[in-house]
Every structure is written in structure tokens, then in C-alpha cells.
């Protein structure tokens, strides 16, 4: 449905556990003549348990095989945090755990440089066309700038009016790093997750109900979702909205038919509360990973 509506970029990750299924769907679309491989852009990500060089390269190749499309367009380090390795055969979906009993979340002593240079070797081998990072902050970007051979081409971050991160975005754009926003709808994106993962989301007003957003939607004759997406794209931030509704998929593509004024953009940015919903610092109360401290 997404391809038929017009979507061409697909955002995946080992953590999502659906790469094989997504790849099979795209392969069917190619076979049916709906698109060509070169029309499709695949982003996927390396999970935290596989940051060591040997694990990163092996896992990336397995992920590429799962997609079954020949190569990955953009391969990202999912989080700037290495967790201890656990064999996929023992725990195929580790989430934030490092043991089969799901009782331990131990970090591993793997520098970002080792992981980044592993990704660079994937570019050398043609497994990935480009590489980047996700959920990184400025300090880690500056670190990569000191040794990268291949361009740091993309930064994917949580970005919505409750978490604007303007200086991080400016740093990326100044260094010709494309910025992609996930969770563009703020708390709405987390409501279906287990209680431990959506505590902050449940305590926040939904952005679709915020007066600033609803008033602008009414003024421009669009949906609140379209206002939120246009706020991002008009400021040079790409978006990857998700929906199970074909109508909403279509609406989410139709965000360039109107422009917000500078004052309207600022009024949305003024909703910033520094409120991060995707934060492993509170996912595991007994083993907090304070990545964003």
C-alpha cells in the first residue's frame, strides 16, 4: 500500500524485527513492476549488542540478506551505546537486554570509532551506499568528525515540538548532514508501547490536541498531522511518519501544498519542553542507560 500511495523511503532496523517481511513486500512490488530497485531507498540500523567490529560487519550483512535487495542505501548506528554481545541464537531480539533471561543490561567497552569504522568497511564492500548515526548528540558527532573517511551523511533523531533540538540540527546542517525526524507526532508515536516505555507519553498532552497546532490546521485547511510534518520539512528536516491507514499515508505525503509563516513556525517551536520520549534512561529502572544525560 505504501508503495502504491507513493512512498519510496523505508526506515527499518534490526530492533524492529521486520526487515525480512519488509524486504519481501518491496521485492513483490519490484516484481509487479510498480517500482525499480533504484527507486527505493532503504534505511536500516545496527543494534547496540553488535557494536564490536566483527559483530557489526556480520550483523549488517545478515540484515542486508534479510532485506534481499542487494544493498542497503543508508546504514545507521542506532544508539551511541554499546551493550554486551549476545548470540542471536540465544536471544534473537535482545531489546535492551544482554542475557537470555532478560535480567541484565550491561554496557560493553567499545568505542564509537570502532563501530563507525566497521560501517565504513561496509561502504568499501558495497554492502551500504552511505552511513550515518541515530540518537547521537553533538559530542559524538564532533568525535566522528576527527577520523571519518566516508561522510557522516545522516542523523536521525527524535524531533517534534516538545523536543526541538535546534542547536543539534544546526550543527548537522552546517556540516552537510541530512537530518531525519522520527516520532514527529510526539507522544502519539509511543502510546502503543508497553507501559514502561510510554510513561512520559501518557503524561503529556497529545500534539494533535494542542491549541497552537489545531488552530493552524484550521487556518490552512489541513490536519494537525500535516501541520507537524510541514513544520519539520519547511525547516529542512526530513520526516518518516508511520500509519496503518492508507488515507493517512496519503495525507502525510501531501504536506508541501501549503507554507507556514516564520511566525507560525516559531509558535510551534515555542512548544519545546525538552521532553524526550525515546529515552533508555527510564526504560529499565534497575539498569538505566543514561545516553542523553
GROMACS .gro file of C-alpha atoms in nm:
model
  293
    1UNK     CA    1   0.000   0.000   0.000
    2UNK     CA    2   0.276   0.246   0.088
    3UNK     CA    3   0.448   0.200  -0.248
    4UNK     CA    4   0.120   0.234  -0.435
    5UNK     CA    5   0.047   0.559  -0.250
    6UNK     CA    6   0.389   0.695  -0.344
    7UNK     CA    7   0.632   0.614  -0.063
    8UNK     CA    8   0.986   0.533  -0.171
    9UNK     CA    9   1.190   0.558   0.151
   10UNK     CA   10   1.154   0.277   0.403
   11UNK     CA   11   1.300   0.309   0.751
   12UNK     CA   12   1.396  -0.016   0.922
   13UNK     CA   13   1.617  -0.154   1.197
   14UNK     CA   14   1.722  -0.487   1.341
   15UNK     CA   15   1.538  -0.375   1.653
   16UNK     CA   16   1.208  -0.363   1.463
   17UNK     CA   17   1.235  -0.733   1.374
   18UNK     CA   18   1.056  -0.695   1.040
   19UNK     CA   19   1.334  -0.650   0.785
   20UNK     CA   20   1.268  -0.980   0.607
   21UNK     CA   21   0.895  -0.911   0.577
   22UNK     CA   22   0.951  -0.553   0.461
   23UNK     CA   23   1.205  -0.670   0.206
   24UNK     CA   24   0.969  -0.935   0.072
   25UNK     CA   25   0.697  -0.674   0.024
   26UNK     CA   26   0.932  -0.448  -0.170
   27UNK     CA   27   1.053  -0.742  -0.378
   28UNK     CA   28   0.692  -0.817  -0.475
   29UNK     CA   29   0.641  -0.455  -0.577
   30UNK     CA   30   0.953  -0.469  -0.794
   31UNK     CA   31   0.841  -0.798  -0.949
   32UNK     CA   32   0.499  -0.649  -1.026
   33UNK     CA   33   0.663  -0.354  -1.199
   34UNK     CA   34   0.544  -0.091  -0.950
   35UNK     CA   35   0.899   0.031  -0.886
   36UNK     CA   36   1.260  -0.043  -0.966
   37UNK     CA   37   1.523  -0.111  -0.702
   38UNK     CA   38   1.690   0.222  -0.774
   39UNK     CA   39   1.361   0.400  -0.699
   40UNK     CA   40   1.360   0.265  -0.342
   41UNK     CA   41   1.570   0.396  -0.053
   42UNK     CA   42   1.628   0.157   0.237
   43UNK     CA   43   1.747   0.282   0.574
   44UNK     CA   44   1.825   0.035   0.849
   45UNK     CA   45   2.020   0.036   1.173
   46UNK     CA   46   2.276  -0.158   1.375
   47UNK     CA   47   2.156  -0.257   1.722
   48UNK     CA   48   2.351  -0.192   2.040
   49UNK     CA   49   2.464  -0.551   2.109
   50UNK     CA   50   2.660  -0.565   1.784
   51UNK     CA   51   2.897  -0.267   1.807
   52UNK     CA   52   3.222  -0.466   1.801
   53UNK     CA   53   3.381  -0.477   1.456
   54UNK     CA   54   3.331  -0.848   1.393
   55UNK     CA   55   2.972  -0.838   1.514
   56UNK     CA   56   2.884  -0.515   1.333
   57UNK     CA   57   3.002  -0.636   0.995
   58UNK     CA   58   2.845  -0.980   1.035
   59UNK     CA   59   2.512  -0.837   1.152
   60UNK     CA   60   2.500  -0.577   0.874
   61UNK     CA   61   2.549  -0.847   0.613
   62UNK     CA   62   2.275  -1.058   0.772
   63UNK     CA   63   2.043  -0.758   0.770
   64UNK     CA   64   2.125  -0.693   0.405
   65UNK     CA   65   2.039  -1.055   0.327
   66UNK     CA   66   1.712  -1.019   0.517
   67UNK     CA   67   1.607  -0.723   0.302
   68UNK     CA   68   1.706  -0.919  -0.008
   69UNK     CA   69   1.750  -0.608  -0.223
   70UNK     CA   70   2.122  -0.630  -0.294
   71UNK     CA   71   2.241  -0.341  -0.081
   72UNK     CA   72   2.137  -0.101   0.192
   73UNK     CA   73   2.108   0.264   0.092
   74UNK     CA   74   2.174   0.404   0.440
   75UNK     CA   75   2.306   0.213   0.740
   76UNK     CA   76   2.294   0.385   1.080
   77UNK     CA   77   2.432   0.318   1.426
   78UNK     CA   78   2.102   0.304   1.617
   79UNK     CA   79   2.224   0.439   1.954
   80UNK     CA   80   2.560   0.570   2.080
   81UNK     CA   81   2.572   0.293   2.338
   82UNK     CA   82   2.739  -0.047   2.313
   83UNK     CA   83   2.580  -0.333   2.503
   84UNK     CA   84   2.748  -0.667   2.567
   85UNK     CA   85   2.717  -0.911   2.279
   86UNK     CA   86   2.472  -1.199   2.296
   87UNK     CA   87   2.438  -1.460   2.024
   88UNK     CA   88   2.122  -1.404   1.816
   89UNK     CA   89   2.057  -1.778   1.851
   90UNK     CA   90   2.027  -1.730   2.227
   91UNK     CA   91   1.824  -1.411   2.211
   92UNK     CA   92   1.713  -1.312   1.858
   93UNK     CA   93   1.553  -0.990   1.981
   94UNK     CA   94   1.766  -0.858   2.268
   95UNK     CA   95   1.593  -0.519   2.307
   96UNK     CA   96   1.794  -0.364   2.592
   97UNK     CA   97   1.899  -0.694   2.749
   98UNK     CA   98   2.233  -0.872   2.741
   99UNK     CA   99   2.131  -1.215   2.871
  100UNK     CA  100   1.877  -1.476   2.765
  101UNK     CA  101   1.690  -1.438   3.095
  102UNK     CA  102   1.631  -1.068   3.022
  103UNK     CA  103   1.761  -0.965   3.362
  104UNK     CA  104   2.083  -0.783   3.276
  105UNK     CA  105   2.168  -0.478   3.066
  106UNK     CA  106   2.546  -0.447   3.065
  107UNK     CA  107   2.736  -0.196   2.857
  108UNK     CA  108   3.044  -0.300   2.662
  109UNK     CA  109   3.375  -0.118   2.622
  110UNK     CA  110   3.350  -0.049   2.250
  111UNK     CA  111   3.443   0.300   2.128
  112UNK     CA  112   3.222   0.465   1.871
  113UNK     CA  113   3.525   0.483   1.643
  114UNK     CA  114   3.543   0.102   1.617
  115UNK     CA  115   3.178   0.080   1.521
  116UNK     CA  116   3.195   0.371   1.278
  117UNK     CA  117   3.499   0.231   1.100
  118UNK     CA  118   3.317  -0.102   1.071
  119UNK     CA  119   3.039   0.079   0.888
  120UNK     CA  120   3.294   0.244   0.663
  121UNK     CA  121   3.417  -0.101   0.560
  122UNK     CA  122   3.058  -0.184   0.459
  123UNK     CA  123   3.068   0.111   0.219
  124UNK     CA  124   3.402  -0.012   0.084
  125UNK     CA  125   3.247  -0.355   0.020
  126UNK     CA  126   2.928  -0.219  -0.137
  127UNK     CA  127   2.700  -0.354   0.135
  128UNK     CA  128   2.589   0.000   0.220
  129UNK     CA  129   2.581   0.304  -0.006
  130UNK     CA  130   2.602   0.556   0.278
  131UNK     CA  131   2.629   0.558   0.656
  132UNK     CA  132   2.519   0.771   0.947
  133UNK     CA  133   2.400   0.773   1.306
  134UNK     CA  134   2.081   0.786   1.508
  135UNK     CA  135   2.013   0.932   1.853
  136UNK     CA  136   2.360   1.088   1.867
  137UNK     CA  137   2.432   1.419   2.037
  138UNK     CA  138   2.683   1.688   1.942
  139UNK     CA  139   2.980   1.548   2.135
  140UNK     CA  140   2.969   1.219   1.944
  141UNK     CA  141   2.934   1.397   1.611
  142UNK     CA  142   3.240   1.609   1.682
  143UNK     CA  143   3.429   1.291   1.771
  144UNK     CA  144   3.341   1.123   1.441
  145UNK     CA  145   3.445   1.436   1.252
  146UNK     CA  146   3.804   1.376   1.368
  147UNK     CA  147   3.850   1.038   1.197
  148UNK     CA  148   3.578   0.957   0.943
  149UNK     CA  149   3.688   0.852   0.593
  150UNK     CA  150   3.338   0.834   0.449
  151UNK     CA  151   3.087   1.115   0.501
  152UNK     CA  152   2.860   1.110   0.801
  153UNK     CA  153   2.563   1.154   0.571
  154UNK     CA  154   2.262   1.135   0.800
  155UNK     CA  155   2.149   1.199   1.157
  156UNK     CA  156   1.816   1.052   1.266
  157UNK     CA  157   1.673   1.197   1.587
  158UNK     CA  158   1.355   1.222   1.788
  159UNK     CA  159   1.215   1.556   1.678
  160UNK     CA  160   0.877   1.714   1.748
  161UNK     CA  161   0.755   2.041   1.905
  162UNK     CA  162   0.813   1.906   2.255
  163UNK     CA  163   1.177   1.822   2.165
  164UNK     CA  164   1.307   2.064   1.903
  165UNK     CA  165   1.688   2.030   1.950
  166UNK     CA  166   1.762   2.339   1.735
  167UNK     CA  167   2.137   2.357   1.803
  168UNK     CA  168   2.191   1.989   1.723
  169UNK     CA  169   2.003   2.032   1.396
  170UNK     CA  170   2.201   2.344   1.313
  171UNK     CA  171   2.530   2.162   1.380
  172UNK     CA  172   2.428   1.880   1.146
  173UNK     CA  173   2.310   2.109   0.870
  174UNK     CA  174   2.626   2.321   0.892
  175UNK     CA  175   2.823   2.002   0.828
  176UNK     CA  176   2.602   1.889   0.538
  177UNK     CA  177   2.447   1.607   0.740
  178UNK     CA  178   2.089   1.533   0.643
  179UNK     CA  179   1.859   1.536   0.946
  180UNK     CA  180   1.565   1.298   0.966
  181UNK     CA  181   1.298   1.322   1.234
  182UNK     CA  182   1.131   1.022   1.391
  183UNK     CA  183   0.830   1.042   1.622
  184UNK     CA  184   0.714   1.362   1.451
  185UNK     CA  185   0.381   1.337   1.635
  186UNK     CA  186   0.543   1.333   1.979
  187UNK     CA  187   0.363   1.128   2.246
  188UNK     CA  188   0.122   0.983   1.989
  189UNK     CA  189   0.408   0.774   1.850
  190UNK     CA  190   0.459   0.592   2.181
  191UNK     CA  191   0.108   0.521   2.306
  192UNK     CA  192   0.102   0.163   2.172
  193UNK     CA  193   0.423   0.066   2.354
  194UNK     CA  194   0.426  -0.120   2.689
  195UNK     CA  195   0.367   0.096   3.000
  196UNK     CA  196   0.736   0.104   3.095
  197UNK     CA  197   0.815   0.263   2.759
  198UNK     CA  198   0.534   0.517   2.736
  199UNK     CA  199   0.509   0.662   3.087
  200UNK     CA  200   0.617   1.006   2.969
  201UNK     CA  201   0.392   0.988   2.665
  202UNK     CA  202   0.087   0.910   2.879
  203UNK     CA  203   0.161   1.215   3.092
  204UNK     CA  204   0.185   1.460   2.801
  205UNK     CA  205  -0.090   1.632   2.606
  206UNK     CA  206  -0.119   1.490   2.257
  207UNK     CA  207   0.013   1.730   1.995
  208UNK     CA  208  -0.298   1.675   1.782
  209UNK     CA  209  -0.495   1.844   2.064
  210UNK     CA  210  -0.261   2.137   2.132
  211UNK     CA  211  -0.438   2.465   2.050
  212UNK     CA  212  -0.144   2.609   1.856
  213UNK     CA  213  -0.148   2.306   1.624
  214UNK     CA  214  -0.524   2.276   1.585
  215UNK     CA  215  -0.561   2.649   1.514
  216UNK     CA  216  -0.301   2.633   1.237
  217UNK     CA  217  -0.461   2.321   1.094
  218UNK     CA  218  -0.795   2.502   1.075
  219UNK     CA  219  -0.640   2.812   0.924
  220UNK     CA  220  -0.464   2.620   0.646
  221UNK     CA  221  -0.737   2.361   0.591
  222UNK     CA  222  -0.513   2.065   0.673
  223UNK     CA  223  -0.484   1.807   0.951
  224UNK     CA  224  -0.281   1.857   1.271
  225UNK     CA  225  -0.051   1.579   1.149
  226UNK     CA  226   0.017   1.772   0.830
  227UNK     CA  227   0.098   2.085   1.029
  228UNK     CA  228   0.352   1.892   1.238
  229UNK     CA  229   0.515   1.738   0.932
  230UNK     CA  230   0.526   2.069   0.744
  231UNK     CA  231   0.684   2.239   1.046
  232UNK     CA  232   0.972   1.991   1.013
  233UNK     CA  233   1.012   1.981   0.636
  234UNK     CA  234   0.995   2.358   0.599
  235UNK     CA  235   1.292   2.381   0.834
  236UNK     CA  236   1.497   2.131   0.629
  237UNK     CA  237   1.423   1.823   0.839
  238UNK     CA  238   1.306   1.506   0.662
  239UNK     CA  239   1.022   1.304   0.815
  240UNK     CA  240   0.933   0.934   0.824
  241UNK     CA  241   0.574   0.919   0.954
  242UNK     CA  242   0.408   0.583   1.011
  243UNK     CA  243   0.045   0.483   0.972
  244UNK     CA  244  -0.166   0.174   0.907
  245UNK     CA  245  -0.430   0.384   0.729
  246UNK     CA  246  -0.396   0.432   0.354
  247UNK     CA  247  -0.578   0.766   0.377
  248UNK     CA  248  -0.336   0.893   0.641
  249UNK     CA  249  -0.041   0.760   0.442
  250UNK     CA  250  -0.161   0.970   0.150
  251UNK     CA  251  -0.224   1.276   0.370
  252UNK     CA  252   0.124   1.251   0.519
  253UNK     CA  253   0.273   1.276   0.170
  254UNK     CA  254   0.069   1.586   0.089
  255UNK     CA  255   0.247   1.829   0.320
  256UNK     CA  256   0.413   2.058   0.067
  257UNK     CA  257   0.092   2.214  -0.061
  258UNK     CA  258   0.098   2.490   0.198
  259UNK     CA  259   0.357   2.702   0.378
  260UNK     CA  260   0.369   2.814   0.738
  261UNK     CA  261   0.484   3.170   0.801
  262UNK     CA  262   0.800   3.239   1.000
  263UNK     CA  263   0.582   3.344   1.293
  264UNK     CA  264   0.379   3.023   1.270
  265UNK     CA  265   0.693   2.809   1.259
  266UNK     CA  266   0.822   2.990   1.567
  267UNK     CA  267   0.493   2.947   1.752
  268UNK     CA  268   0.523   2.571   1.708
  269UNK     CA  269   0.890   2.567   1.811
  270UNK     CA  270   0.792   2.762   2.124
  271UNK     CA  271   0.613   2.447   2.246
  272UNK     CA  272   0.959   2.300   2.315
  273UNK     CA  273   0.982   2.142   2.661
  274UNK     CA  274   1.293   1.929   2.612
  275UNK     CA  275   1.062   1.631   2.656
  276UNK     CA  276   1.219   1.313   2.520
  277UNK     CA  277   1.001   1.003   2.492
  278UNK     CA  278   1.255   0.756   2.348
  279UNK     CA  279   1.490   0.751   2.645
  280UNK     CA  280   1.650   0.426   2.770
  281UNK     CA  281   1.735   0.614   3.087
  282UNK     CA  282   1.389   0.523   3.217
  283UNK     CA  283   1.302   0.209   3.016
  284UNK     CA  284   1.484  -0.016   3.265
  285UNK     CA  285   1.460   0.137   3.614
  286UNK     CA  286   1.714  -0.109   3.757
  287UNK     CA  287   1.958  -0.067   3.467
  288UNK     CA  288   1.918   0.291   3.338
  289UNK     CA  289   2.122   0.375   3.030
  290UNK     CA  290   2.169   0.749   3.061
  291UNK     CA  291   2.256   0.812   2.698
  292UNK     CA  292   2.103   1.159   2.695
  293UNK     CA  293   2.225   1.274   3.038
   0.00000   0.00000   0.00000
